[in-house]
Coordinates of C-alpha atoms in Angstrom, one line a residue:
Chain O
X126 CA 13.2 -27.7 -6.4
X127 CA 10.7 -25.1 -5.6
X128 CA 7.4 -27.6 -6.8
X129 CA 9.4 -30.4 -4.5
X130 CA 9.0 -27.8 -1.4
X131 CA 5.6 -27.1 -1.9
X132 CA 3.5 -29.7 -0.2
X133 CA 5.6 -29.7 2.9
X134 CA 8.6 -27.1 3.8
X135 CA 11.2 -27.6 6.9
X136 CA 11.9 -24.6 9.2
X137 CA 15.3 -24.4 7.3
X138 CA 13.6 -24.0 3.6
X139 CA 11.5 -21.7 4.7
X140 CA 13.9 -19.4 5.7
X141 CA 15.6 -19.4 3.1
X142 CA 12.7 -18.9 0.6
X143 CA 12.2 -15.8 2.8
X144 CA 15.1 -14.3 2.7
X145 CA 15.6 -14.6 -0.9
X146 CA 11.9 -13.7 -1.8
X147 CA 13.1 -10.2 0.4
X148 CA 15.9 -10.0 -1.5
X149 CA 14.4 -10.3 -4.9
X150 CA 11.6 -7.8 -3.5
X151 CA 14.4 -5.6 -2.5
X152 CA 15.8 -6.0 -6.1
X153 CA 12.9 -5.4 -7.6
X154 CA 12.7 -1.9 -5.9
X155 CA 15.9 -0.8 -6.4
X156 CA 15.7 -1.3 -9.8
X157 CA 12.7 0.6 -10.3
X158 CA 14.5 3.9 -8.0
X159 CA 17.6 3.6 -10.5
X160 CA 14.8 4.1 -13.3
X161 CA 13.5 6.8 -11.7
X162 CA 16.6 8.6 -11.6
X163 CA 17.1 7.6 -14.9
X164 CA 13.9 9.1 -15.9
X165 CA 14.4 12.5 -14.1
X166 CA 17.6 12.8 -15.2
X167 CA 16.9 12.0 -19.0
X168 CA 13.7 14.3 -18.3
X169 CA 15.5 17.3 -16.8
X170 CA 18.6 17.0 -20.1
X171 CA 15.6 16.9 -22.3
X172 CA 14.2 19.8 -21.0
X173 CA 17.3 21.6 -20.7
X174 CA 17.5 20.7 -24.5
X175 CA 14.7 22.1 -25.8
X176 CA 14.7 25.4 -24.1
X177 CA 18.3 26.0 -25.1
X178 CA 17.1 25.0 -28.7
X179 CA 13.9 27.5 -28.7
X180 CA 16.3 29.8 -27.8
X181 CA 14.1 31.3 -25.0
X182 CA 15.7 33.8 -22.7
X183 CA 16.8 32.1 -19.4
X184 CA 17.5 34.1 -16.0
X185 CA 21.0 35.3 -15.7
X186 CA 22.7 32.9 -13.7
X187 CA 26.6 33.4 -12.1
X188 CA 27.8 29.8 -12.5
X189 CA 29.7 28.5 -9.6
X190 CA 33.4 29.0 -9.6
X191 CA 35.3 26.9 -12.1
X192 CA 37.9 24.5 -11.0
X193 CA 40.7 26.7 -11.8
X194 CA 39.3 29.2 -9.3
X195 CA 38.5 27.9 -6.1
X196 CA 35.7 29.4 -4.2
X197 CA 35.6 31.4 -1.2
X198 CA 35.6 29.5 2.1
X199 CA 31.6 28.7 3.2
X200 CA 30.5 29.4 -0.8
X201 CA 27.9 27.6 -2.0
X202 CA 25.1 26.9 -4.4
X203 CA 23.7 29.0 -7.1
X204 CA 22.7 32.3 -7.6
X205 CA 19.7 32.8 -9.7
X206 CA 19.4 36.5 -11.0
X207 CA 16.2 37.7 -12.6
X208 CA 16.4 41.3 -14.7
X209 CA 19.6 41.8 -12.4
X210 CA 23.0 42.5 -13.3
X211 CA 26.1 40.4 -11.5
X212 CA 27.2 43.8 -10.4
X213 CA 24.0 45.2 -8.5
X214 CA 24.2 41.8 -7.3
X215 CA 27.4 41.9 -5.6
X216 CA 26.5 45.6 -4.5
X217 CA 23.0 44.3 -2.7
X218 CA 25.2 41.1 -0.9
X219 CA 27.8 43.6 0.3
X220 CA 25.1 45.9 1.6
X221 CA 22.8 43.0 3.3
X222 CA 26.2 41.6 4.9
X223 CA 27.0 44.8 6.1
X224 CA 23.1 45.5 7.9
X225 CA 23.4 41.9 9.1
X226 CA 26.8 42.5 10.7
X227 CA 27.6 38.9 8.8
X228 CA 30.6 38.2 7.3
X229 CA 29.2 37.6 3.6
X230 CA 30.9 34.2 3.0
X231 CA 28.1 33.3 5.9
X232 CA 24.9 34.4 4.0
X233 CA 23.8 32.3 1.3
X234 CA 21.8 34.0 -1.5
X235 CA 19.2 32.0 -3.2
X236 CA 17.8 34.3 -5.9
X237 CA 18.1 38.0 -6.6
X238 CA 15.0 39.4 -8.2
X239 CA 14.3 42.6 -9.6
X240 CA 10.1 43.5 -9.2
X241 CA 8.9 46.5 -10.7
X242 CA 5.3 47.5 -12.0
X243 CA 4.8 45.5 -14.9
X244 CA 5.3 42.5 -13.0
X245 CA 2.0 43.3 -10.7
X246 CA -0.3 44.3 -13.6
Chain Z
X53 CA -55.6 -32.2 7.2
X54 CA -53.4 -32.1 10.1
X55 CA -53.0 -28.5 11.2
X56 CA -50.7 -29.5 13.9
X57 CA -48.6 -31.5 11.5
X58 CA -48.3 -28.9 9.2
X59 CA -47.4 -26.6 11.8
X60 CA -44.5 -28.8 13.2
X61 CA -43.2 -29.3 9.9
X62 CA -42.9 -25.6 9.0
X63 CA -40.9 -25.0 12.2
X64 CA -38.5 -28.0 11.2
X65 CA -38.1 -26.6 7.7
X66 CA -37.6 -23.3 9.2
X67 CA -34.3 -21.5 9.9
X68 CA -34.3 -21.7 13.4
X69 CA -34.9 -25.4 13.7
X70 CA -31.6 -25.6 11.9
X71 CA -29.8 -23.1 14.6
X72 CA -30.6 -26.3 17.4
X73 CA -30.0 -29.2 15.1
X74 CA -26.8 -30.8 14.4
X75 CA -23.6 -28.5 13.9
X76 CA -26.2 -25.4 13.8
X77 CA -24.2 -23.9 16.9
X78 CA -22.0 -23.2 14.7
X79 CA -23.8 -21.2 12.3
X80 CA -25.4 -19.3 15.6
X81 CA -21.9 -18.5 16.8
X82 CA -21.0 -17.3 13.1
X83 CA -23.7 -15.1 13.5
X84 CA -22.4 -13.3 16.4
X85 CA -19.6 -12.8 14.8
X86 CA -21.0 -11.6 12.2
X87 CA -22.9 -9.0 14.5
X88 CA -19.7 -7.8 16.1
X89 CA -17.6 -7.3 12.8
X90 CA -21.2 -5.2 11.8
X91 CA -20.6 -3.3 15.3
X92 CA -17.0 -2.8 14.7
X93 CA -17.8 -1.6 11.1
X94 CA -20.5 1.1 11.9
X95 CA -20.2 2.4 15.4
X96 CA -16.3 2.1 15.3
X97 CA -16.0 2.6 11.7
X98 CA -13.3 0.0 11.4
X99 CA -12.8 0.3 7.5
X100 CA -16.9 0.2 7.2
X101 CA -16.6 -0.1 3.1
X102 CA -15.1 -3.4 3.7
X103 CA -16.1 -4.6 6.5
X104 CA -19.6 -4.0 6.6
X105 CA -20.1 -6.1 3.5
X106 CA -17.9 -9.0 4.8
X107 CA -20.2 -9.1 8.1
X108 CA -23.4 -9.1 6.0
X109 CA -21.8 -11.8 3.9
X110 CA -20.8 -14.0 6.9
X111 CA -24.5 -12.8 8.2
X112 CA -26.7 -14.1 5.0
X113 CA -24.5 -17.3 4.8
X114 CA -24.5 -18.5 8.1
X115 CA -28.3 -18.5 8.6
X116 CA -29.3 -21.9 7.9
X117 CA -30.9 -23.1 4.7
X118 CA -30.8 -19.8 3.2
X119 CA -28.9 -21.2 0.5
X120 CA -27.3 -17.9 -1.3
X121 CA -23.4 -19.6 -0.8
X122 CA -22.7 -23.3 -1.5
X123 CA -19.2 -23.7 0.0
X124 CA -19.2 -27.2 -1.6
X125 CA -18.9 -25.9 -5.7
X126 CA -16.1 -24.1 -5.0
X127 CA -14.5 -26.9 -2.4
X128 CA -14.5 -29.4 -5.1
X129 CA -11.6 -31.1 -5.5
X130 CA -11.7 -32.1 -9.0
X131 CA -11.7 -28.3 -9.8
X132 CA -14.6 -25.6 -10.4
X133 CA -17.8 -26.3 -12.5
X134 CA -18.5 -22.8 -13.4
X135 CA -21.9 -24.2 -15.3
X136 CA -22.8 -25.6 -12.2
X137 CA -22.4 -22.5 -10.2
X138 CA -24.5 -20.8 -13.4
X139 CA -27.4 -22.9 -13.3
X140 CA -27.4 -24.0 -9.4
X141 CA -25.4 -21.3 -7.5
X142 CA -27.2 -18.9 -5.2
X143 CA -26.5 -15.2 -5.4
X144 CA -23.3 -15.0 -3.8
X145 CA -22.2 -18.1 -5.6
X146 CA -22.7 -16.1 -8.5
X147 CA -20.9 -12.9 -7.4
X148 CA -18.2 -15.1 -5.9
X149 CA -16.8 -15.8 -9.4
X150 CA -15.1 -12.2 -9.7
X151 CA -13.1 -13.4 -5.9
X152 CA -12.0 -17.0 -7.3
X153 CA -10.9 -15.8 -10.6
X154 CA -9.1 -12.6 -9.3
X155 CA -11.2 -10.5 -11.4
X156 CA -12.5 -8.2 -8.2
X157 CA -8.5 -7.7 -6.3
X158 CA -7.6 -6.4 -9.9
X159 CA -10.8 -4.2 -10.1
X160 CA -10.3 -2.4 -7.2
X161 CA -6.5 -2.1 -7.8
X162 CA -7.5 -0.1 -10.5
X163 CA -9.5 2.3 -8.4
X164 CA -6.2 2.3 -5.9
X165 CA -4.0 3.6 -9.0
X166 CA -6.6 6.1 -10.1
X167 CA -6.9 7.4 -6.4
X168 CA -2.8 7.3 -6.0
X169 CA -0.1 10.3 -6.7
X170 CA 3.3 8.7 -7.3
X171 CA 4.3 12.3 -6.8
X172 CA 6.2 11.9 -3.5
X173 CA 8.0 8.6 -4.4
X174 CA 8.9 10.3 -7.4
X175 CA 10.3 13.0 -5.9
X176 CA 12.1 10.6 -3.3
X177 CA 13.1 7.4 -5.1
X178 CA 15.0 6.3 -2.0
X179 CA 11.4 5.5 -0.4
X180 CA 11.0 2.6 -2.8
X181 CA 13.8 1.0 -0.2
X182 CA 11.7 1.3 2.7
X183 CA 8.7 -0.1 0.6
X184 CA 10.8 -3.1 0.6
X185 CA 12.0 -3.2 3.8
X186 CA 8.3 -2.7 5.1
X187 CA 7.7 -6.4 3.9
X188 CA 9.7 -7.9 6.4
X189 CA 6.4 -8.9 8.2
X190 CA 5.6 -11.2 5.4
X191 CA 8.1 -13.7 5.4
X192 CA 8.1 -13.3 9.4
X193 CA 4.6 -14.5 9.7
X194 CA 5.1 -17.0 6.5
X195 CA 8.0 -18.9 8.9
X196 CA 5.9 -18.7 12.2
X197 CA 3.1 -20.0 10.1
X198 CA 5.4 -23.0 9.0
X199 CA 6.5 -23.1 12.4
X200 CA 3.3 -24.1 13.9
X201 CA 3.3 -26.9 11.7
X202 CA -0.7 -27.0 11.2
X203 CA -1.1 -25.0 7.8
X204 CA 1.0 -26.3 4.2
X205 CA 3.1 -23.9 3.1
X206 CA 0.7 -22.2 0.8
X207 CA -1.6 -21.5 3.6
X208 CA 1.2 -20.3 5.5
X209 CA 2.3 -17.7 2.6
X210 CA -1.7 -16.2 2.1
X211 CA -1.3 -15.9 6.3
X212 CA 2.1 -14.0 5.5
X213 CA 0.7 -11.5 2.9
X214 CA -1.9 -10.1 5.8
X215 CA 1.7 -8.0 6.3
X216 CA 1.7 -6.4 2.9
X217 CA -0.9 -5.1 4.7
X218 CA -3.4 -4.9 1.5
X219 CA -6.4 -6.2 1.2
X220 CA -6.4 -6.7 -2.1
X221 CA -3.6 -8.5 -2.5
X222 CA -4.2 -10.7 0.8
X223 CA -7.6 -12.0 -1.8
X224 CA -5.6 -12.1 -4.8
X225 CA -2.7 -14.6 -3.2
X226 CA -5.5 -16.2 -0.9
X227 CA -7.8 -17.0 -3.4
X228 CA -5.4 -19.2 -5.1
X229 CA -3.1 -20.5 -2.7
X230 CA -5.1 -21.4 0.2
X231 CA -9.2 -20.3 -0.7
X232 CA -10.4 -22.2 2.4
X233 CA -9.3 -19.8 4.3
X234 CA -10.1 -16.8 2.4
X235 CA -12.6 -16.0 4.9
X236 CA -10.2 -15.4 8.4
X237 CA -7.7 -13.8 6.3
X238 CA -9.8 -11.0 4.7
X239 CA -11.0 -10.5 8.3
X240 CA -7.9 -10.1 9.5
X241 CA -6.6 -8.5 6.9
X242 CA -8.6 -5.8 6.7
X243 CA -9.2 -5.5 10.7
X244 CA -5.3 -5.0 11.2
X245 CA -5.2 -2.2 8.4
X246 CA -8.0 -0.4 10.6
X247 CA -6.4 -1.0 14.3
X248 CA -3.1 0.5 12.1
X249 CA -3.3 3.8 14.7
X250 CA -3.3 1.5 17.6
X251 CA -0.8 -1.0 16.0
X252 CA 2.1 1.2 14.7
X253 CA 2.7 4.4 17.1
X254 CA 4.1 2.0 20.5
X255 CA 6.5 0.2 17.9
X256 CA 7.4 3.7 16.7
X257 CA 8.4 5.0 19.7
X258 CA 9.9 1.7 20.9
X259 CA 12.2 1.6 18.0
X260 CA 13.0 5.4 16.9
X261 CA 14.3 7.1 20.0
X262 CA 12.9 11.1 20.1
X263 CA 16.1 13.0 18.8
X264 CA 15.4 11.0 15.6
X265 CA 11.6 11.1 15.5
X266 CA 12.1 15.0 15.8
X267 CA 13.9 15.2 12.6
X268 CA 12.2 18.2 10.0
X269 CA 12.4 16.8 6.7
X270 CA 13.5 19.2 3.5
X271 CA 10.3 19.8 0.9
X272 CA 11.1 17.7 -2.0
X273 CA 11.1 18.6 -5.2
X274 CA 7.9 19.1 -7.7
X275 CA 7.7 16.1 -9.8
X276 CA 7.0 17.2 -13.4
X277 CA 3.2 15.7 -15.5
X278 CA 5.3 13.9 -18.2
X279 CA 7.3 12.2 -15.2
X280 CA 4.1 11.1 -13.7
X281 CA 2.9 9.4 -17.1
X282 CA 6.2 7.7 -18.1
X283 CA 6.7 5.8 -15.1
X284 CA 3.0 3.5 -14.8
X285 CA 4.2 2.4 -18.0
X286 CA 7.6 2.3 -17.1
X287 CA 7.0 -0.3 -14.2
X288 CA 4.6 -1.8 -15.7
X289 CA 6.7 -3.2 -18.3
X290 CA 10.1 -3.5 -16.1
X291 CA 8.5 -5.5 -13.2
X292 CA 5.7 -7.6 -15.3
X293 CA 9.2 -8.6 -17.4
X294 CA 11.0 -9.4 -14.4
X295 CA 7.9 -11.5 -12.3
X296 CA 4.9 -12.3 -14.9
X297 CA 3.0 -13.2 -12.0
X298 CA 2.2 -9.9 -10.7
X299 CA 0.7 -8.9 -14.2
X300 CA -2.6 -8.8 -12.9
X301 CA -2.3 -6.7 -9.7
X302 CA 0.2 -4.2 -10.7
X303 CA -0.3 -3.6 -14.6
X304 CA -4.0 -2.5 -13.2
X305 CA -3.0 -0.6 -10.5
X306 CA -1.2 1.5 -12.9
X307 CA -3.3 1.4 -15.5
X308 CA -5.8 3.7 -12.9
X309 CA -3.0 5.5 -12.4
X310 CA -2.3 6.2 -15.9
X311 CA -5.9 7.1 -15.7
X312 CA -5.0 9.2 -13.9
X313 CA -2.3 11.3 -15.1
X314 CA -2.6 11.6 -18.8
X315 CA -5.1 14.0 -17.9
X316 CA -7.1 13.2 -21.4
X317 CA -9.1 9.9 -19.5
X318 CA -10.6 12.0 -16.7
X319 CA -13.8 10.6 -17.6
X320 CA -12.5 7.0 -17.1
X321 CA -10.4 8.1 -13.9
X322 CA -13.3 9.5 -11.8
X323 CA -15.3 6.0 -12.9
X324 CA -12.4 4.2 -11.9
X325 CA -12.1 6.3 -8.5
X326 CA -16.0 6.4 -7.7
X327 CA -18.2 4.0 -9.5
X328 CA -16.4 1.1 -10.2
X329 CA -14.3 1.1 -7.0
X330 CA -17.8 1.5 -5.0
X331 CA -19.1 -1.7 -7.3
X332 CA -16.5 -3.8 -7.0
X333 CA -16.1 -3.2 -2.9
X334 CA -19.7 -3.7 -2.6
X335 CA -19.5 -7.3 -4.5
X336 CA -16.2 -8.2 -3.0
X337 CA -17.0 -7.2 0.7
X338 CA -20.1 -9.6 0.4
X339 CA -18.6 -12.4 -1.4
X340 CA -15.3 -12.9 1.0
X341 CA -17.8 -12.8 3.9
X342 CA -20.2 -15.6 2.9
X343 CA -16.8 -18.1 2.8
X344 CA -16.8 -17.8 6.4
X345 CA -19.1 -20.6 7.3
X346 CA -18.8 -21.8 10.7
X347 CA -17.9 -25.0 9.7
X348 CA -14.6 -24.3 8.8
X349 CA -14.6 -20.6 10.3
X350 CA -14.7 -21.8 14.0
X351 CA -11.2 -23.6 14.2
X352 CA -8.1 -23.2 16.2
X353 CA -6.3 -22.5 12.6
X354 CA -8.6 -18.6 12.3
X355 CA -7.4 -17.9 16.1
X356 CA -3.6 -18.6 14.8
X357 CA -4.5 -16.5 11.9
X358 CA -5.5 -14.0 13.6
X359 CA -2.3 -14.0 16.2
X360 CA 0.2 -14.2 12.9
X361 CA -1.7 -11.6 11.5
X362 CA -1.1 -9.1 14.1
X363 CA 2.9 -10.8 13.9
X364 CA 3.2 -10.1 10.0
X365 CA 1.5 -6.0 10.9
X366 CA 4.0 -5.2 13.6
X367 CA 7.4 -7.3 11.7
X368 CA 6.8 -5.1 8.6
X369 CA 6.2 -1.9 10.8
X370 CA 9.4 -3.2 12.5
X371 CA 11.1 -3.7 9.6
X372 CA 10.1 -0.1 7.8
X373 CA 10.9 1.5 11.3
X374 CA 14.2 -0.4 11.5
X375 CA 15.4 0.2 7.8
X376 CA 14.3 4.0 8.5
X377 CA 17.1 4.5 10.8
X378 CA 19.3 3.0 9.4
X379 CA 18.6 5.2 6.0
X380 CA 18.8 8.3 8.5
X381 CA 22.3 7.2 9.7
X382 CA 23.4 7.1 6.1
X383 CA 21.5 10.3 5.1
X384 CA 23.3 11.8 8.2
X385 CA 19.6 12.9 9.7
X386 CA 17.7 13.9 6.6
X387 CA 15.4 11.5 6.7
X388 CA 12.8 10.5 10.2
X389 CA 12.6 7.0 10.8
X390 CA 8.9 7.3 11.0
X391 CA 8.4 7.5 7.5
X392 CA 9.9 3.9 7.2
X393 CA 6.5 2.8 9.0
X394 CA 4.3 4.1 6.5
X395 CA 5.8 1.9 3.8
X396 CA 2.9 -1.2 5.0
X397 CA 0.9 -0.1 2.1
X398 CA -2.3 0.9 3.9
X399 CA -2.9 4.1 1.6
X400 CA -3.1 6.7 3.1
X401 CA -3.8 4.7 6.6
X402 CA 0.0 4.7 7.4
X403 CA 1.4 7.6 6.3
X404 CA -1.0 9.6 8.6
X405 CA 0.1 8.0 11.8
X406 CA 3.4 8.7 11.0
X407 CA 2.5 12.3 10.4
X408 CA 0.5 12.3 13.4
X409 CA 3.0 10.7 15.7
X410 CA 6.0 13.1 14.1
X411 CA 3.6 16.2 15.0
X412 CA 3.7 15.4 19.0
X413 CA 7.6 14.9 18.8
X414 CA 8.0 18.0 16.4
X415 CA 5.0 20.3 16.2
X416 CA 7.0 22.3 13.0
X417 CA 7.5 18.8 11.2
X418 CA 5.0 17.8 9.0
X419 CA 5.6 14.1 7.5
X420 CA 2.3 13.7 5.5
X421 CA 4.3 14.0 2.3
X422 CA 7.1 12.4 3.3
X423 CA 5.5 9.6 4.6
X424 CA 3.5 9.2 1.0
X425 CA 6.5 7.5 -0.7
X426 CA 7.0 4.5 1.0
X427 CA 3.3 4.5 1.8
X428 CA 2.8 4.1 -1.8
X429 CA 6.2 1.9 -2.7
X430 CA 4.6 -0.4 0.1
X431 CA 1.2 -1.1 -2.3
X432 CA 3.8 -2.2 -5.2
X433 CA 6.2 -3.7 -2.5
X434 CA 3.2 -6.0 -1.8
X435 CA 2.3 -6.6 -4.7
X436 CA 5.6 -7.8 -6.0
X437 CA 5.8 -9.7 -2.5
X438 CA 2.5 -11.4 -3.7
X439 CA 3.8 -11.5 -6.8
X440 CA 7.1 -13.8 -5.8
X441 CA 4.7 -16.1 -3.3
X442 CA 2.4 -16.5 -6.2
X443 CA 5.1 -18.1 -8.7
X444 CA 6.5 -20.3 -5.7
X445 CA 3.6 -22.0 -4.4
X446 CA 0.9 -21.1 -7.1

């Protein structure tokens, strides 16, 4: 059909080559995002994989909520905790809330990091 | 001896006597051309790496008798007689070989990888989308083209790639599909990529109204090394599986970009980048000049070219722009529409004026990065877009 087309092309034809040429180009793309993803994703399990396997010791971290327990209204996210227990954790929220004059479900706390000396030198 | 004869007959061998006899208006008209892409190139440093070499080339060939560029070998209709170009071509003749067999396009796609950081796209695979949406212009200048009913419908799809809005790849498809006017359509090509800044910022604001041109994008996230050297191979092999015909122009433009990243080649990455990139612009700039001979330069089909050409540049800014919003309405305002313009290829052309023109709306949003994505999911989005026109009509 296509060969047929080529020496001479109505109006018509060539519309419709277009638009399936953009939807093949289209196509084309989207297939390479969903590999991507794939990639990153397959990347980031692999990771995860071989750290937990090399047994290295990972940053405390206070896992959301489970199902069974819902969370607080306005909760959010992940708390990362570095050399810093869940309760001096809940102690410096409840202390930063109470400065702010902010009801704690409305802060959102990204990490809580303990610095000391050796971390300087 | 006849001093006076001899005298007479050097001036009618001459160059000039050729200027005033016959069609040689034409070549004197090609050389003012020539003269004002050379003024456009160095005092308003329209791409100059390009464009100074095609002016020189259209400058050299168009002054008569020089013989450097025999149009006629490569018009042939019975094909190419590459031992004739070896033993009779001129210079450019000779350099012209890397143009008509697609060597130089793949050359310097090589460079583009090795210059390139996937980095952004990786980190937002959804700007592949608006790489794809950035070729509208394309197919909108390939049906205006066929519209006009005075070019075949090859011609009309080399006219339609000058809104991939890569140079490269405008050679690449033209070279094949419709080489007699290789010459207009480099021109264009590569004169459109430079008036981008003039082109794209009244369609922006046309299209995206403020609120959504202020938007402040989130930082994405940091793309890990092994991410970047999976995925040139990756798409190398998906996409060469899916169209064969784009082989050529995107297994090397990964291939310099796997140059790259492994980060074990860096030797072959700053050749790539530097050396061979210079080489190969040098030859290419020179070569796609001399095939504009005023013979077939100076006809009403290079003015239309020149008029779809600036179609097929504002349809795919449309197009990104358009596609943009539309991604921001389903994003519920995470994403500015101005990004969507940046995905014409262009690198890094378009992604700067889209930074630049989300800075005056929003001095605290910074789009550079952003705009990277589809600026570089527009070079494969062309390519494959070359790719597709290349199987059709090649």
């Amino acid at each position: 059909m296509l060969s047929a087309t080529v020496e001479s092309m109505t109006i018509g034809e060539s519309l419709l080559l277009s638009l399936v040429s953009m939807g093949t180009i289209m196509a084309v793309l989207l297939l390479i995002m969903g590999l991507i993803y794939l990639m990153s994703y397959l990347y980031r399990e692999f990771a995860k994989r071989k750290k937990a396997k090399s047994g290295m010791p990972e940053s405390a971290t206070v896992a959301e909520p489970a199902a069974a327990q819902p969370a607080a209204p306005g909760s959010c996210g992940e708390l990362t905790l570095v050399k810093c227990s869940e309760r001096d954790a809940a102690m410096i929220m409840a202390i930063v809330a109470n400065n702010m004059q902010e009801d704690l479900n409305r802060l959102r706390f990204r990490s809580i990091k303990l610095v000391d000396d050796s971390d300087n030198k | 001896m006849d001093i006076g004869q001899i005298f007479v007959d050097l001036v009618k061998d001459s160059g000039f006597a050729g200027l005033f006899t016959g069609m040689g208006w034409q070549n004197a008209v090609m050389i003012v051309i020539a003269l004002v892409l050379l003024f456009l190139g160095i005092v308003k440093k329209f791409e100059p790496l390009l464009l100074v070499g095609i002016a020189f080339g259209m400058l050299l060939t168009n002054l008569p008798l020089g013989g450097v560029f025999h149009a006629e070998m490569w018009n042939n209709p019975d094909g190419v007689s590459y031992s004739e170009v070896l033993q009779k071509g001129g210079l450019i003749d000779i350099l012209y070989i890397g143009v008509k067999t697609g060597v130089y396009p793949c050359l310097i796609f090589v460079g583009v990888g090795a210059m390139t950081d996937f980095g952004p796209m990786l980190a937002n695979p959804k700007s592949l989308i608006l790489g794809a949406a950035a070729q509208l212009g394309v197919f909108c200048a390939f049906v205006l083209a066929i519209v006009t009913g005075l070019f075949t419908p090859s011609e009309a799809a080399s006219i339609g790639i000058i809104g991939g809005a890569d140079g490269p790849t405008a050679i690449w498809l033209t070279k094949s599909l419709a080489p007699g006017l290789l010459g207009p359509i480099a021109i264009a090509a590569y004169s459109y990529m430079a008036l981008i800044p003039l082109i794209q910022p009244p369609l922006m604001k046309l299209l995206v109204p403020k609120k959504e041109r202020m938007i402040k994008m989130e930082q994405a996230r940091e793309v890990s090394k092994t991410e970047k050297i999976i995925f040139p191979i990756m798409v190398t092999v998906f996409t060469v599986l899916i169209l064969p015909s784009v082989a050529g122009l995107l297994g090397c433009l990964m291939f310099g970009n796997l140059l790259k990243e492994t980060g074990v080649t860096d030797r072959l990455s700053d050749t790539a980048q530097n050396a061979l990139m210079n080489i190969v612009t040098l030859f290419l700039g020179i070569s796609v000049g001399a095939t504009a001979i005023g013979a077939t330069f100076l006809d009403v089909k290079t003015i239309l070219i020149i008029v779809l050409g600036l179609f097929a540049f504002a349809f795919s800014t449309v197009g990104g722009l358009l596609f943009g919003r539309l991604m921001c309405l389903v994003t519920r305002g995470k994403l500015n529409p101005l990004i969507g313009a940046a995905g014409v290829s262009a690198v890094p052309m378009a992604a700067r004026v889209a930074h630049v023109q989300g800075l005056k709306d929003n001095p605290d949003s910074y789009l550079l990065m952003h705009a990277m994505g589809p600026n570089v999911a527009g070079v494969i989005g062309s390519a494959v877009a070359a790719g597709i026109l290349m199987s059709v009509f090649g």
